[in-house]
Amino acid sequence: MNVVKAVKVPDRPSLNEKALRIARVETLSVNAPTIRAHKLSNTEIHHKTIIVVRVILANGAVGYGEGSTLGGPRWAEESPESIRACIDTYLAPVLIGRPANRFEALALAMSKAATRNTAAKAAVESALYDAVGKSLGLPAAQLLGGRIHDGFEVIWALASGDVDQEIEEARGKLAAREHRRFKVKIGLAEPHADVSRLTRLVEALPDCQIIVDINQGWTVAQCNRWIPALEELGIALIEQPIVARDRQNLVRVTARSRVPVMIDEGAFATSEVAAAGCRGAGTVLSLKLVKSGGLMEMKRAAGVGAAHGMELYGGCLLESGIGAAAHLAVFSTLPVLHWGTEHFGPKILSRDLIASGLTFRDFRIECPIGPGLGVEVDERYILSMADGAWRGSAI
Ligand code: MUC
Ligand code: MG
């Protein structure tokens, strides 16, 4: 019989819940300019207002998270102002003094303190994983089941609306071996103008994969008329063509289209993912922390989507390196992420909010491997771009 001799397990760092107690939860509103105008069907941005959350534990560990929006409350209901107010007023008070490693219990407490407000909750949960991971010397991905993937092909979004500029930008990305898959934001102009723009892009970028995001900009009639033209052009994927709340018609649009249709704004909660999956409202699901409300829930959404036969896409909301790292921690643990990811956010900002930790190389983004989220936040830079000082609650 084989006898296994017990080896003493090192007792430091340890799961000492007193040391892991949440001492402070703080927020900072940071104005981060983008390198160019980013135009969607329903908003145009030149900068992002990012709510950075900082959680400080009794042991001194500091964790960071990011609350993201696009164009104030235009992409979804939450705005930077509402995210900050929700965290300061409703979420922080139910967390202070509790052990940060009880992720499930804290998520429950947050869901009782506030309905939806998913971007605010996701920002806080990211900071908890960062702080606990740093305390234990473990990457957040390890706390979520452990890494399967080291990195992913990363998509770049073309969204200036000026096709000559977009061709030049895409060629630059190709030459630098940064991106060879492109998501074109359409739905702001008339469909015939977008189809002409796409025709130019497809001709100028042979061998590149091109997908489109309509951001709810088309009617069902426009889908019926124009999706065949997208198919003709070889567009690989169509994201959220019609208004988010109309999942019934998304079922019809999906069934008619030979190009896969991805649901984005139409499925936030995991129950909405299940409903979409059951009925066939999209055959691809875009995963986003701001939709799921946290890392654990995004992982559950991925499981539910996959169980309904949906393909998975690693979505973003133009997060900085902080939010990108939080997404990658989850994505790296998923069995399959069929469409890779689009976390180009750190590079659409004129300057990222992190000083190190994320690498873009050979058309890929590498998943950080350090403790917590594995990135080093540039505190000095974020303070220099902040609207006021850190605000927060403490024990
Ligand atoms: C969205 O709707 O997908 C993500 C990339 C991008 O360009 O816009 C965002 C939001
Ligand atoms: Mg989208």
Short mmCIF file of C-alpha atoms and ligand atoms in Angstrom, two decimals:
data_model
loop_
_atom_site.label_atom_id
_atom_site.label_comp_id
_atom_site.label_asym_id
_atom_site.label_seq_id
_atom_site.Cartn_x
_atom_site.Cartn_y
_atom_site.Cartn_z
CA MET A 1 0.00 0.00 0.00
CA ASN A 2 1.27 3.47 -0.88
CA VAL A 3 1.56 5.63 2.18
CA VAL A 4 1.46 9.35 1.60
CA LYS A 5 3.45 11.24 4.14
CA ALA A 6 1.81 14.47 5.27
CA VAL A 7 3.84 17.54 4.41
CA LYS A 8 3.38 20.70 6.38
CA VAL A 9 1.54 23.28 4.27
CA PRO A 10 3.02 26.78 4.63
CA ASP A 11 0.73 28.80 6.85
CA ARG A 12 1.38 32.19 5.25
CA PRO A 13 -0.39 33.83 3.48
CA SER A 14 -3.42 32.41 5.25
CA LEU A 15 -7.15 32.72 5.03
CA ASN A 16 -7.32 34.83 8.16
CA GLU A 17 -10.73 36.44 7.92
CA LYS A 18 -9.88 39.13 10.42
CA ALA A 19 -7.03 40.27 8.21
CA LEU A 20 -9.29 40.08 5.16
CA ARG A 21 -11.98 42.32 6.64
CA ILE A 22 -13.02 45.22 4.43
CA ALA A 23 -11.78 48.39 6.12
CA ARG A 24 -12.56 50.97 3.42
CA VAL A 25 -14.46 51.22 0.13
CA GLU A 26 -13.57 54.30 -1.90
CA THR A 27 -14.49 55.70 -5.29
CA LEU A 28 -12.83 58.13 -7.69
CA SER A 29 -14.29 59.61 -10.87
CA VAL A 30 -11.62 59.67 -13.58
CA ASN A 31 -11.90 61.44 -16.94
CA ALA A 32 -9.95 59.46 -19.50
CA PRO A 33 -9.73 60.91 -23.02
CA THR A 34 -9.91 58.59 -26.04
CA ILE A 35 -7.49 58.72 -28.99
CA ARG A 36 -10.35 59.62 -31.36
CA ALA A 37 -14.09 60.00 -31.50
CA HIS A 38 -15.86 56.65 -31.02
CA LYS A 39 -19.29 56.74 -32.68
CA LEU A 40 -22.08 54.28 -31.93
CA SER A 41 -25.63 54.34 -33.25
CA ASN A 42 -26.80 56.01 -30.04
CA THR A 43 -23.84 57.95 -28.68
CA GLU A 44 -20.47 59.46 -29.56
CA ILE A 45 -17.66 59.63 -27.04
CA HIS A 46 -14.40 61.58 -26.88
CA HIS A 47 -13.57 60.57 -23.36
CA LYS A 48 -14.68 58.07 -20.76
CA THR A 49 -15.67 58.89 -17.23
CA ILE A 50 -14.55 55.84 -15.29
CA ILE A 51 -15.48 55.17 -11.68
CA VAL A 52 -12.49 53.51 -10.05
CA VAL A 53 -13.26 51.61 -6.85
CA ARG A 54 -10.58 51.01 -4.25
CA VAL A 55 -11.17 48.45 -1.50
CA ILE A 56 -8.73 48.43 1.41
CA LEU A 57 -8.58 45.41 3.71
CA ALA A 58 -7.59 45.26 7.37
CA ASN A 59 -4.27 43.70 6.33
CA GLY A 60 -3.51 46.75 4.16
CA ALA A 61 -4.13 45.01 0.80
CA VAL A 62 -5.62 47.34 -1.81
CA GLY A 63 -7.89 46.06 -4.58
CA TYR A 64 -9.19 47.98 -7.58
CA GLY A 65 -12.24 47.70 -9.80
CA GLU A 66 -13.76 49.74 -12.59
CA GLY A 67 -17.32 50.90 -13.24
CA SER A 68 -17.78 51.48 -16.95
CA THR A 69 -20.42 53.23 -19.06
CA LEU A 70 -20.53 54.66 -22.58
CA GLY A 71 -21.87 58.14 -23.10
CA GLY A 72 -23.34 58.63 -19.62
CA PRO A 73 -26.59 56.65 -19.30
CA ARG A 74 -26.94 56.11 -23.07
CA TRP A 75 -25.53 52.62 -23.59
CA ALA A 76 -27.44 51.37 -20.53
CA GLU A 77 -29.31 52.91 -17.60
CA GLU A 78 -26.29 53.44 -15.38
CA SER A 79 -24.15 56.57 -15.59
CA PRO A 80 -20.82 57.36 -13.88
CA GLU A 81 -22.76 59.51 -11.41
CA SER A 82 -25.25 56.73 -10.58
CA ILE A 83 -22.50 54.10 -10.28
CA ARG A 84 -20.59 56.24 -7.81
CA ALA A 85 -23.67 57.13 -5.79
CA CYS A 86 -24.80 53.50 -5.66
CA ILE A 87 -21.43 52.30 -4.40
CA ASP A 88 -20.94 55.09 -1.87
CA THR A 89 -24.48 55.13 -0.53
CA TYR A 90 -25.80 51.58 -0.82
CA LEU A 91 -23.06 49.01 -1.52
CA ALA A 92 -20.17 50.17 0.66
CA PRO A 93 -22.22 50.21 3.90
CA VAL A 94 -23.22 46.52 3.52
CA LEU A 95 -19.62 45.47 2.88
CA ILE A 96 -17.60 47.36 5.44
CA GLY A 97 -16.29 45.15 8.25
CA ARG A 98 -17.06 41.86 6.48
CA PRO A 99 -14.42 39.37 5.25
CA ALA A 100 -13.68 40.15 1.61
CA ASN A 101 -13.10 36.48 0.70
CA ARG A 102 -16.80 35.61 1.16
CA PHE A 103 -17.51 36.52 -2.44
CA GLU A 104 -20.88 34.81 -2.68
CA ALA A 105 -22.16 36.27 0.58
CA LEU A 106 -21.03 39.74 -0.41
CA ALA A 107 -22.67 39.45 -3.83
CA LEU A 108 -25.90 38.48 -2.06
CA ALA A 109 -25.61 41.43 0.29
CA MET A 110 -25.09 43.75 -2.67
CA SER A 111 -28.06 42.29 -4.53
CA LYS A 112 -30.24 42.92 -1.48
CA ALA A 113 -28.92 46.47 -1.13
CA ALA A 114 -29.56 47.41 -4.77
CA THR A 115 -31.52 45.91 -7.65
CA ARG A 116 -29.71 45.79 -11.03
CA ASN A 117 -27.06 48.56 -10.85
CA THR A 118 -24.85 45.91 -12.38
CA ALA A 119 -21.92 48.12 -13.40
CA ALA A 120 -21.61 49.37 -9.80
CA LYS A 121 -21.68 45.83 -8.37
CA ALA A 122 -19.21 44.53 -10.94
CA ALA A 123 -16.77 47.31 -10.08
CA VAL A 124 -16.90 46.43 -6.38
CA GLU A 125 -16.61 42.68 -6.94
CA SER A 126 -13.57 43.19 -9.18
CA ALA A 127 -11.91 45.14 -6.37
CA LEU A 128 -12.73 42.37 -3.87
CA TYR A 129 -11.13 39.70 -6.08
CA ASP A 130 -8.11 41.95 -6.56
CA ALA A 131 -7.66 42.61 -2.83
CA VAL A 132 -8.20 38.99 -1.77
CA GLY A 133 -6.02 37.64 -4.58
CA LYS A 134 -3.21 39.98 -3.54
CA SER A 135 -3.63 38.96 0.10
CA LEU A 136 -3.39 35.27 -0.74
CA GLY A 137 -0.77 35.63 -3.46
CA LEU A 138 -3.19 34.12 -5.99
CA PRO A 139 -4.46 35.40 -9.35
CA ALA A 140 -8.20 36.16 -9.44
CA ALA A 141 -8.53 33.47 -12.12
CA GLN A 142 -7.34 30.92 -9.56
CA LEU A 143 -10.18 31.96 -7.25
CA LEU A 144 -12.60 31.42 -10.16
CA GLY A 145 -11.62 27.88 -10.98
CA GLY A 146 -8.15 28.30 -12.46
CA ARG A 147 -6.85 29.32 -15.84
CA ILE A 148 -7.46 27.31 -19.02
CA HIS A 149 -6.41 30.00 -21.52
CA ASP A 150 -3.32 32.21 -21.43
CA GLY A 151 -4.69 34.81 -23.83
CA PHE A 152 -7.07 35.47 -26.71
CA GLU A 153 -7.16 36.99 -30.18
CA VAL A 154 -8.33 40.53 -29.65
CA ILE A 155 -10.71 42.49 -31.86
CA TRP A 156 -10.33 46.23 -32.58
CA ALA A 157 -13.35 48.48 -33.17
CA LEU A 158 -13.51 50.86 -36.12
CA ALA A 159 -15.87 53.62 -35.09
CA SER A 160 -14.89 57.02 -36.43
CA GLY A 161 -17.45 56.72 -39.23
CA ASP A 162 -14.85 58.11 -41.69
CA VAL A 163 -13.98 55.16 -43.91
CA ASP A 164 -10.62 56.52 -45.13
CA GLN A 165 -9.51 57.06 -41.55
CA GLU A 166 -10.80 53.59 -40.62
CA ILE A 167 -8.86 51.90 -43.42
CA GLU A 168 -5.68 53.68 -42.36
CA GLU A 169 -6.27 52.80 -38.71
CA ALA A 170 -6.94 49.12 -39.49
CA ARG A 171 -3.86 48.87 -41.73
CA GLY A 172 -1.78 50.35 -38.93
CA LYS A 173 -3.09 47.73 -36.52
CA LEU A 174 -2.33 44.96 -39.04
CA ALA A 175 1.19 46.21 -39.70
CA ALA A 176 1.88 46.37 -35.96
CA ARG A 177 0.50 42.80 -35.60
CA GLU A 178 -1.94 44.09 -32.98
CA HIS A 179 -5.31 43.29 -34.58
CA ARG A 180 -6.55 41.44 -37.65
CA ARG A 181 -10.20 41.16 -36.64
CA PHE A 182 -12.31 44.29 -36.71
CA LYS A 183 -15.71 45.25 -35.33
CA VAL A 184 -17.32 48.07 -37.29
CA LYS A 185 -19.83 50.22 -35.44
CA ILE A 186 -22.77 50.87 -37.73
CA GLY A 187 -26.39 52.00 -37.38
CA LEU A 188 -25.74 55.74 -37.03
CA ALA A 189 -25.87 56.42 -40.77
CA GLU A 190 -28.51 55.09 -43.16
CA PRO A 191 -28.04 51.35 -43.89
CA HIS A 192 -27.12 51.96 -47.56
CA ALA A 193 -24.33 54.33 -46.45
CA ASP A 194 -23.07 51.78 -43.91
CA VAL A 195 -23.10 49.06 -46.56
CA SER A 196 -20.99 51.28 -48.86
CA ARG A 197 -18.60 51.95 -45.96
CA LEU A 198 -18.36 48.22 -45.23
CA THR A 199 -17.79 47.44 -48.91
CA ARG A 200 -14.74 49.75 -48.87
CA LEU A 201 -13.46 48.19 -45.64
CA VAL A 202 -13.89 44.62 -46.89
CA GLU A 203 -12.03 45.45 -50.12
CA ALA A 204 -9.23 47.24 -48.26
CA LEU A 205 -8.78 44.55 -45.61
CA PRO A 206 -8.70 41.15 -47.37
CA ASP A 207 -7.92 38.26 -45.00
CA CYS A 208 -9.37 40.16 -42.04
CA GLN A 209 -12.46 39.09 -40.16
CA ILE A 210 -15.06 41.85 -40.07
CA ILE A 211 -18.02 41.91 -37.72
CA VAL A 212 -20.59 44.67 -37.17
CA ASP A 213 -22.31 46.09 -34.11
CA ILE A 214 -25.57 47.90 -34.90
CA ASN A 215 -26.22 48.83 -31.26
CA GLN A 216 -30.03 48.50 -31.65
CA GLY A 217 -30.02 50.89 -34.61
CA TRP A 218 -32.13 48.95 -37.14
CA THR A 219 -35.79 48.06 -37.36
CA VAL A 220 -36.87 44.53 -38.22
CA ALA A 221 -37.76 45.74 -41.72
CA GLN A 222 -34.25 47.16 -42.15
CA CYS A 223 -32.81 43.84 -40.98
CA ASN A 224 -34.86 41.95 -43.54
CA ARG A 225 -33.73 44.29 -46.26
CA TRP A 226 -30.04 44.79 -45.37
CA ILE A 227 -28.74 41.66 -43.63
CA PRO A 228 -28.51 39.84 -47.01
CA ALA A 229 -26.13 42.61 -48.13
CA LEU A 230 -24.00 42.03 -45.01
CA GLU A 231 -23.97 38.32 -45.80
CA GLU A 232 -22.91 39.06 -49.37
CA LEU A 233 -19.98 41.08 -48.03
CA GLY A 234 -18.85 38.16 -45.86
CA ILE A 235 -19.54 39.89 -42.54
CA ALA A 236 -18.84 37.24 -39.89
CA LEU A 237 -21.15 38.33 -37.07
CA ILE A 238 -23.99 40.82 -36.50
CA GLU A 239 -24.32 42.27 -33.00
CA GLN A 240 -27.55 43.57 -31.45
CA PRO A 241 -29.28 44.72 -34.64
CA ILE A 242 -32.61 45.74 -33.07
CA VAL A 243 -33.87 47.38 -29.91
CA ALA A 244 -32.74 45.51 -26.78
CA ARG A 245 -36.18 44.92 -25.24
CA ASP A 246 -37.56 43.23 -28.38
CA ARG A 247 -36.26 39.71 -27.89
CA GLN A 248 -39.22 38.25 -29.75
CA ASN A 249 -38.26 39.94 -33.00
CA LEU A 250 -34.60 39.13 -32.39
CA VAL A 251 -35.70 35.50 -32.58
CA ARG A 252 -37.11 36.16 -36.06
CA VAL A 253 -34.09 38.15 -37.22
CA THR A 254 -31.74 35.42 -35.96
CA ALA A 255 -33.73 32.67 -37.68
CA ARG A 256 -33.69 34.51 -41.00
CA SER A 257 -30.03 35.48 -40.98
CA ARG A 258 -27.34 33.16 -42.30
CA VAL A 259 -24.80 35.37 -40.54
CA PRO A 260 -24.71 34.57 -36.80
CA VAL A 261 -26.50 37.15 -34.67
CA MET A 262 -25.12 38.14 -31.25
CA ILE A 263 -27.23 39.42 -28.40
CA ASP A 264 -25.61 42.19 -26.36
CA GLU A 265 -27.79 44.91 -24.78
CA GLY A 266 -30.75 42.49 -24.96
CA ALA A 267 -29.40 40.14 -22.27
CA PHE A 268 -28.09 41.51 -18.99
CA ALA A 269 -29.27 39.20 -16.19
CA THR A 270 -28.50 35.49 -16.40
CA SER A 271 -32.27 34.85 -16.52
CA GLU A 272 -32.37 37.03 -19.66
CA VAL A 273 -29.54 34.98 -21.13
CA ALA A 274 -31.58 31.83 -20.41
CA ALA A 275 -34.68 33.35 -22.03
CA ALA A 276 -32.68 34.40 -25.10
CA GLY A 277 -31.00 31.01 -25.34
CA CYS A 278 -34.28 29.10 -25.01
CA ARG A 279 -35.99 31.02 -27.76
CA GLY A 280 -33.03 31.58 -30.07
CA ALA A 281 -32.78 35.36 -29.67
CA GLY A 282 -29.23 35.37 -30.97
CA THR A 283 -26.96 32.37 -31.27
CA VAL A 284 -23.95 34.18 -29.84
CA LEU A 285 -23.78 35.87 -26.43
CA SER A 286 -21.63 38.88 -25.57
CA LEU A 287 -20.33 38.57 -22.00
CA LYS A 288 -19.77 41.79 -20.07
CA LEU A 289 -19.20 42.52 -16.40
CA VAL A 290 -21.42 45.60 -16.61
CA LYS A 291 -24.28 43.34 -17.71
CA SER A 292 -23.76 40.46 -15.28
CA GLY A 293 -22.93 42.55 -12.23
CA GLY A 294 -19.83 40.63 -11.21
CA LEU A 295 -17.21 38.05 -12.08
CA MET A 296 -19.01 35.06 -10.62
CA GLU A 297 -22.29 35.97 -12.29
CA MET A 298 -20.58 36.52 -15.66
CA LYS A 299 -19.14 33.03 -15.35
CA ARG A 300 -22.63 31.71 -14.61
CA ALA A 301 -24.03 33.62 -17.60
CA ALA A 302 -21.40 31.96 -19.78
CA GLY A 303 -22.44 28.54 -18.48
CA VAL A 304 -26.13 29.21 -19.04
CA GLY A 305 -25.52 30.61 -22.54
CA ALA A 306 -23.34 27.63 -23.45
CA ALA A 307 -25.91 25.19 -22.03
CA HIS A 308 -28.41 26.70 -24.46
CA GLY A 309 -26.04 26.15 -27.35
CA MET A 310 -24.93 29.77 -27.64
CA GLU A 311 -21.40 30.66 -28.73
CA LEU A 312 -19.55 33.00 -26.39
CA TYR A 313 -17.91 36.34 -27.17
CA GLY A 314 -15.69 38.25 -24.72
CA GLY A 315 -17.36 41.66 -24.79
CA CYS A 316 -16.17 44.98 -23.40
CA LEU A 317 -17.42 48.49 -22.67
CA LEU A 318 -14.11 50.15 -23.51
CA GLU A 319 -12.74 49.44 -20.04
CA SER A 320 -9.24 50.48 -19.04
CA GLY A 321 -6.67 47.85 -18.07
CA ILE A 322 -8.39 47.44 -14.69
CA GLY A 323 -11.71 46.31 -16.16
CA ALA A 324 -10.02 44.38 -18.97
CA ALA A 325 -8.01 42.39 -16.41
CA ALA A 326 -11.18 41.59 -14.43
CA HIS A 327 -12.86 40.25 -17.60
CA LEU A 328 -9.80 38.25 -18.59
CA ALA A 329 -9.67 36.64 -15.15
CA VAL A 330 -13.09 35.11 -15.91
CA PHE A 331 -12.60 34.51 -19.64
CA SER A 332 -9.37 32.61 -18.94
CA THR A 333 -11.34 30.05 -16.89
CA LEU A 334 -14.08 29.35 -19.46
CA PRO A 335 -13.90 26.04 -21.33
CA VAL A 336 -14.46 27.85 -24.65
CA LEU A 337 -14.64 31.49 -25.69
CA HIS A 338 -15.59 30.89 -29.32
CA TRP A 339 -15.10 34.44 -30.59
CA GLY A 340 -12.15 35.53 -28.47
CA THR A 341 -12.38 38.99 -26.97
CA GLU A 342 -12.59 42.66 -27.88
CA HIS A 343 -10.75 44.19 -24.92
CA PHE A 344 -9.13 46.94 -26.95
CA GLY A 345 -10.26 49.53 -24.34
CA PRO A 346 -6.81 50.05 -22.81
CA LYS A 347 -5.59 51.20 -26.23
CA ILE A 348 -8.50 53.39 -27.24
CA LEU A 349 -7.78 55.51 -24.17
CA SER A 350 -5.07 58.13 -24.75
CA ARG A 351 -3.39 56.65 -21.69
CA ASP A 352 -4.34 53.54 -19.76
CA LEU A 353 -5.12 53.70 -16.03
CA ILE A 354 -2.61 50.93 -15.31
CA ALA A 355 1.17 51.18 -15.37
CA SER A 356 1.77 47.49 -16.09
CA GLY A 357 0.27 44.02 -16.26
CA LEU A 358 -1.40 43.77 -19.68
CA THR A 359 0.34 42.72 -22.87
CA PHE A 360 -0.93 43.00 -26.44
CA ARG A 361 1.19 40.90 -28.77
CA ASP A 362 0.80 39.03 -32.04
CA PHE A 363 -2.91 39.93 -32.41
CA ARG A 364 -3.56 38.71 -28.88
CA ILE A 365 -4.13 40.04 -25.42
CA GLU A 366 -2.37 37.99 -22.74
CA CYS A 367 -4.19 37.23 -19.48
CA PRO A 368 -2.36 38.77 -16.50
CA ILE A 369 -0.81 36.19 -14.20
CA GLY A 370 0.06 38.21 -11.09
CA PRO A 371 -1.88 38.11 -7.80
CA GLY A 372 -5.39 39.58 -7.82
CA LEU A 373 -6.22 41.13 -11.18
CA GLY A 374 -2.50 41.12 -11.94
CA VAL A 375 -2.23 44.76 -12.98
CA GLU A 376 -0.60 47.76 -11.33
CA VAL A 377 -2.89 50.77 -11.17
CA ASP A 378 -1.23 54.10 -11.95
CA GLU A 379 -2.50 55.94 -8.85
CA ARG A 380 -0.67 59.14 -9.66
CA TYR A 381 -2.13 59.31 -13.18
CA ILE A 382 -5.69 58.52 -12.15
CA LEU A 383 -5.56 61.20 -9.45
CA SER A 384 -4.26 63.72 -11.97
CA MET A 385 -7.29 62.97 -14.21
CA ALA A 386 -9.82 62.78 -11.38
CA ASP A 387 -12.77 64.96 -10.72
CA GLY A 388 -12.07 65.60 -7.02
CA ALA A 389 -10.56 63.21 -4.50
CA TRP A 390 -11.22 59.63 -3.35
CA ARG A 391 -14.52 59.46 -1.54
CA GLY A 392 -15.45 56.66 0.79
CA SER A 393 -16.71 54.84 3.81
CA ALA A 394 -14.57 53.19 6.46
CA ILE A 395 -15.07 50.98 9.52
C1 MUC B 1 -20.95 47.53 -27.41
O1 MUC B 1 -22.11 47.74 -27.64
O2 MUC B 1 -20.49 46.44 -27.75
C2 MUC B 1 -17.89 47.63 -27.16
C3 MUC B 1 -17.04 47.87 -28.15
C4 MUC B 1 -17.42 49.06 -28.76
O3 MUC B 1 -16.88 49.62 -29.69
O4 MUC B 1 -18.53 49.52 -28.17
C5 MUC B 1 -18.76 48.76 -27.02
C6 MUC B 1 -20.17 48.56 -26.68
MG MG B 2 -22.41 45.76 -28.56
#
